[in-house]
Coordinates of C-alpha atoms in Angstrom, one line a residue:
Chain A
A292 CA 72.9 -57.8 -35.2
Q293 CA 75.2 -55.6 -33.1
S294 CA 78.8 -55.0 -33.8
V295 CA 81.7 -52.9 -32.6
A296 CA 84.7 -51.7 -34.5
Q297 CA 88.0 -50.5 -33.1
P298 CA 89.7 -49.3 -36.2
E299 CA 93.2 -49.1 -34.8
D300 CA 95.1 -52.2 -33.7
Q301 CA 97.8 -50.1 -32.1
V302 CA 98.0 -46.6 -30.7
N303 CA 101.3 -45.0 -29.7
V304 CA 101.6 -41.8 -27.8
A305 CA 104.2 -40.0 -25.8
E306 CA 103.8 -39.7 -22.0
G307 CA 102.1 -36.5 -21.1
N308 CA 100.3 -36.2 -24.5
P309 CA 96.6 -36.7 -24.9
L310 CA 95.4 -40.1 -26.1
T311 CA 92.4 -41.3 -28.0
V312 CA 91.3 -44.8 -28.6
K313 CA 88.5 -45.1 -31.2
C314 CA 85.3 -47.1 -31.1
T315 CA 82.3 -47.2 -33.4
Y316 CA 79.3 -49.4 -33.0
S317 CA 76.3 -50.6 -34.9
V318 CA 73.1 -51.7 -33.2
S319 CA 69.3 -51.7 -33.5
G320 CA 67.9 -49.7 -30.7
N321 CA 69.6 -47.8 -27.9
P322 CA 73.2 -48.8 -27.2
Y323 CA 74.9 -49.3 -23.9
L324 CA 78.6 -48.8 -24.3
F325 CA 81.5 -49.9 -22.2
W326 CA 85.3 -49.6 -22.1
Y327 CA 87.4 -52.2 -20.4
V328 CA 91.2 -52.4 -20.0
Q329 CA 93.3 -55.6 -20.0
Y330 CA 96.9 -55.5 -18.5
P331 CA 99.2 -58.3 -19.5
N332 CA 98.2 -61.7 -18.1
R333 CA 95.2 -60.2 -16.3
G334 CA 91.5 -60.2 -16.7
L335 CA 89.5 -57.3 -18.1
Q336 CA 88.8 -54.3 -15.8
F337 CA 85.9 -52.0 -16.2
L338 CA 86.8 -48.3 -17.0
L339 CA 83.5 -46.6 -17.8
K340 CA 80.1 -46.9 -19.4
Y341 CA 77.5 -44.9 -21.2
I342 CA 73.9 -45.8 -20.4
T343 CA 71.9 -42.6 -20.8
G344 CA 72.1 -38.9 -20.0
D345 CA 75.3 -36.8 -20.3
N346 CA 77.2 -37.8 -23.4
L347 CA 80.5 -37.2 -21.7
V348 CA 81.3 -40.1 -19.3
K349 CA 84.1 -40.0 -16.8
G350 CA 85.7 -43.2 -15.5
S351 CA 88.6 -44.7 -13.6
Y352 CA 92.2 -43.5 -13.9
G353 CA 91.3 -40.2 -15.5
F354 CA 89.8 -41.7 -18.6
E355 CA 86.7 -40.3 -20.2
A356 CA 84.6 -41.1 -23.3
E357 CA 82.1 -39.2 -25.4
F358 CA 79.0 -40.8 -26.8
N359 CA 78.2 -39.4 -30.2
K360 CA 74.9 -40.8 -31.5
S361 CA 75.1 -39.3 -35.0
Q362 CA 78.6 -40.7 -35.6
T363 CA 77.8 -43.9 -33.7
S364 CA 81.0 -43.5 -31.8
F365 CA 82.3 -43.8 -28.2
H366 CA 85.9 -42.8 -28.3
L367 CA 88.1 -43.2 -25.1
K368 CA 90.2 -40.2 -24.2
K369 CA 92.7 -39.1 -21.5
P370 CA 94.2 -35.6 -21.4
S371 CA 97.7 -36.7 -20.3
A372 CA 98.9 -40.3 -20.9
L373 CA 101.0 -42.2 -18.4
V374 CA 103.4 -45.0 -19.2
S375 CA 101.3 -47.2 -16.9
D376 CA 98.3 -46.7 -19.2
S377 CA 99.9 -49.0 -21.7
A378 CA 97.5 -52.0 -22.1
L379 CA 94.9 -53.6 -24.3
Y380 CA 91.6 -51.6 -24.5
F381 CA 88.3 -53.1 -25.4
C382 CA 85.1 -51.4 -26.4
A383 CA 81.8 -53.3 -25.9
V384 CA 78.2 -52.7 -26.7
K385 CA 75.0 -54.2 -25.4
T386 CA 71.3 -53.5 -26.1
N387 CA 68.0 -54.4 -24.4
T388 CA 67.5 -57.1 -26.9
N389 CA 69.8 -60.1 -27.4
A390 CA 69.6 -61.3 -23.8
G391 CA 72.0 -58.7 -22.6
K392 CA 74.9 -60.2 -24.7
S393 CA 78.1 -58.1 -24.9
T394 CA 79.7 -57.7 -28.2
F395 CA 83.4 -56.7 -27.9
G396 CA 85.6 -55.0 -30.4
D397 CA 88.9 -56.6 -31.4
G398 CA 90.9 -54.5 -29.0
T399 CA 93.4 -51.7 -29.3
T400 CA 96.9 -51.9 -27.9
L401 CA 97.9 -48.6 -26.3
T402 CA 101.6 -48.0 -25.9
V403 CA 102.7 -44.9 -24.0
K404 CA 106.4 -44.1 -24.4
P405 CA 108.4 -42.1 -21.8
Chain B
D277 CA 89.0 -61.7 -1.1
T278 CA 89.1 -61.9 -4.9
A279 CA 85.8 -61.0 -6.5
V280 CA 85.8 -63.5 -9.4
S281 CA 88.3 -66.3 -9.1
Q282 CA 89.1 -69.1 -11.5
T283 CA 91.0 -72.4 -11.1
P284 CA 93.4 -73.5 -12.4
K285 CA 95.3 -70.5 -13.7
Y286 CA 97.2 -72.6 -16.2
L287 CA 96.1 -75.9 -17.8
V288 CA 98.4 -77.9 -20.1
T289 CA 96.9 -81.2 -21.5
Q290 CA 97.0 -83.6 -24.3
M291 CA 94.6 -83.7 -27.2
G292 CA 91.6 -85.9 -26.5
N293 CA 91.6 -85.4 -22.8
D294 CA 88.7 -84.0 -20.8
K295 CA 89.2 -81.1 -18.4
S296 CA 87.3 -78.7 -16.2
I297 CA 87.7 -75.0 -15.3
K298 CA 86.1 -73.7 -12.2
C299 CA 84.8 -70.2 -11.5
E300 CA 83.5 -68.6 -8.3
Q301 CA 82.2 -65.1 -7.6
N302 CA 81.7 -63.6 -4.1
L303 CA 79.9 -60.4 -5.3
G304 CA 76.4 -61.8 -4.8
H305 CA 75.8 -61.4 -8.6
D306 CA 73.0 -63.3 -10.3
T307 CA 74.6 -63.7 -13.7
M308 CA 77.8 -65.4 -14.8
Y309 CA 79.6 -65.8 -18.1
W310 CA 82.3 -67.7 -19.9
Y311 CA 84.4 -66.0 -22.6
K312 CA 87.1 -67.3 -24.9
Q313 CA 90.1 -65.1 -25.8
D314 CA 92.1 -66.5 -28.7
S315 CA 95.7 -66.0 -29.6
K316 CA 94.9 -62.7 -31.4
K317 CA 93.3 -61.4 -28.1
F318 CA 89.8 -61.5 -29.7
L319 CA 87.1 -62.0 -27.0
K320 CA 84.0 -64.0 -27.7
I321 CA 81.2 -64.9 -25.3
M322 CA 80.4 -68.6 -25.0
F323 CA 77.8 -69.0 -22.3
S324 CA 75.8 -67.0 -19.8
Y325 CA 73.8 -68.2 -16.8
N326 CA 71.3 -66.2 -14.7
N327 CA 70.4 -67.8 -11.4
K328 CA 71.6 -71.2 -12.6
E329 CA 69.6 -71.0 -15.8
L330 CA 71.3 -70.9 -19.2
I331 CA 70.4 -67.7 -21.1
I332 CA 73.1 -67.3 -23.7
N333 CA 74.5 -70.3 -25.6
E334 CA 76.6 -69.1 -28.5
T335 CA 77.7 -71.3 -31.4
V336 CA 80.1 -73.4 -29.4
P337 CA 80.9 -77.1 -30.0
N338 CA 78.9 -79.4 -27.8
R339 CA 82.2 -80.7 -26.3
F340 CA 81.9 -77.6 -24.1
S341 CA 79.4 -77.9 -21.3
P342 CA 78.8 -75.3 -18.6
K343 CA 77.4 -76.2 -15.3
S344 CA 76.1 -73.9 -12.6
P345 CA 75.6 -75.7 -9.2
D346 CA 74.6 -72.4 -7.6
K347 CA 74.5 -68.8 -8.6
A348 CA 78.0 -68.2 -7.2
H349 CA 79.7 -70.9 -9.3
L350 CA 79.9 -71.6 -13.0
N351 CA 82.2 -74.3 -14.2
L352 CA 83.2 -75.2 -17.8
H353 CA 83.8 -78.8 -18.8
I354 CA 85.5 -79.6 -22.1
N355 CA 85.5 -83.1 -23.6
S356 CA 87.8 -84.5 -26.2
L357 CA 90.1 -81.4 -26.2
E358 CA 91.4 -80.2 -29.6
L359 CA 94.4 -78.1 -30.5
G360 CA 92.1 -75.2 -31.5
D361 CA 90.7 -75.1 -27.9
S362 CA 94.0 -73.6 -26.8
A363 CA 93.1 -70.1 -25.5
V364 CA 92.6 -68.1 -22.4
Y365 CA 89.1 -68.6 -20.9
F366 CA 87.6 -65.9 -18.8
C367 CA 84.8 -66.1 -16.3
A368 CA 82.8 -63.0 -15.5
S369 CA 79.8 -62.0 -13.5
S370 CA 77.3 -59.1 -13.4
Q371 CA 74.6 -58.0 -10.9
S372 CA 71.5 -59.2 -12.7
G373 CA 72.3 -59.7 -16.4
L374 CA 70.7 -56.4 -17.4
S375 CA 72.2 -54.8 -20.5
T376 CA 73.3 -51.8 -18.3
D377 CA 75.3 -54.0 -15.9
T378 CA 79.0 -53.9 -15.7
Q379 CA 80.8 -57.2 -16.0
Y380 CA 83.5 -58.2 -13.6
F381 CA 86.1 -60.6 -15.0
G382 CA 88.2 -63.3 -13.4
P383 CA 92.0 -63.5 -14.0
G384 CA 91.7 -66.1 -16.7
T385 CA 92.7 -69.7 -17.3
R386 CA 95.3 -70.3 -20.0
L387 CA 94.6 -73.6 -21.6
T388 CA 97.2 -75.2 -23.8
V389 CA 96.4 -78.3 -25.7
L390 CA 99.3 -80.3 -27.0

């Protein structure tokens, strides 16, 4: 069975500071990892994904994430947070088994204060 | 020219009624999904169709019946609505259903059962 853990329900940072939203996963086989963002009353939007290759993945809006196989983690980072980054962030994992089903974490609410 | 659209955006109905939610994607994707997001914002996959064929059918009450008339449309019909069905339902699509594919989400349908 595959699973994703986002250990923090809430992350608070000050504008201009770096931010990290944590994600760990558990799968059999090779993981494909995704980050999505959900703004209030909107659908999820894709930020970035790791499929293979370089462990550091760059995505939309200045976000990046680092795949760490030994720690089974895929933390989302941004060097300088903006107030407009405040949203709900979801990590998701898929594998080549399981009919391509996505398993989502429970989400982390990021609040960036001015 | 919305990529993934859903109707209606809001749906308020009485217990015991039957209702449908419609989803259309104009991305030319082969695979479509239905997700349920509960009041705690947890996201769970319900169904997935690839080229009109059901490929993922999670543990969902059989009161929920998806229908895909063509690969651009995936509708969700719910019979005998219950209070616990209140949630936001998201439709999504992906290129081919491969595990490496990004999913594109619709804006959601907020269902309230009274």
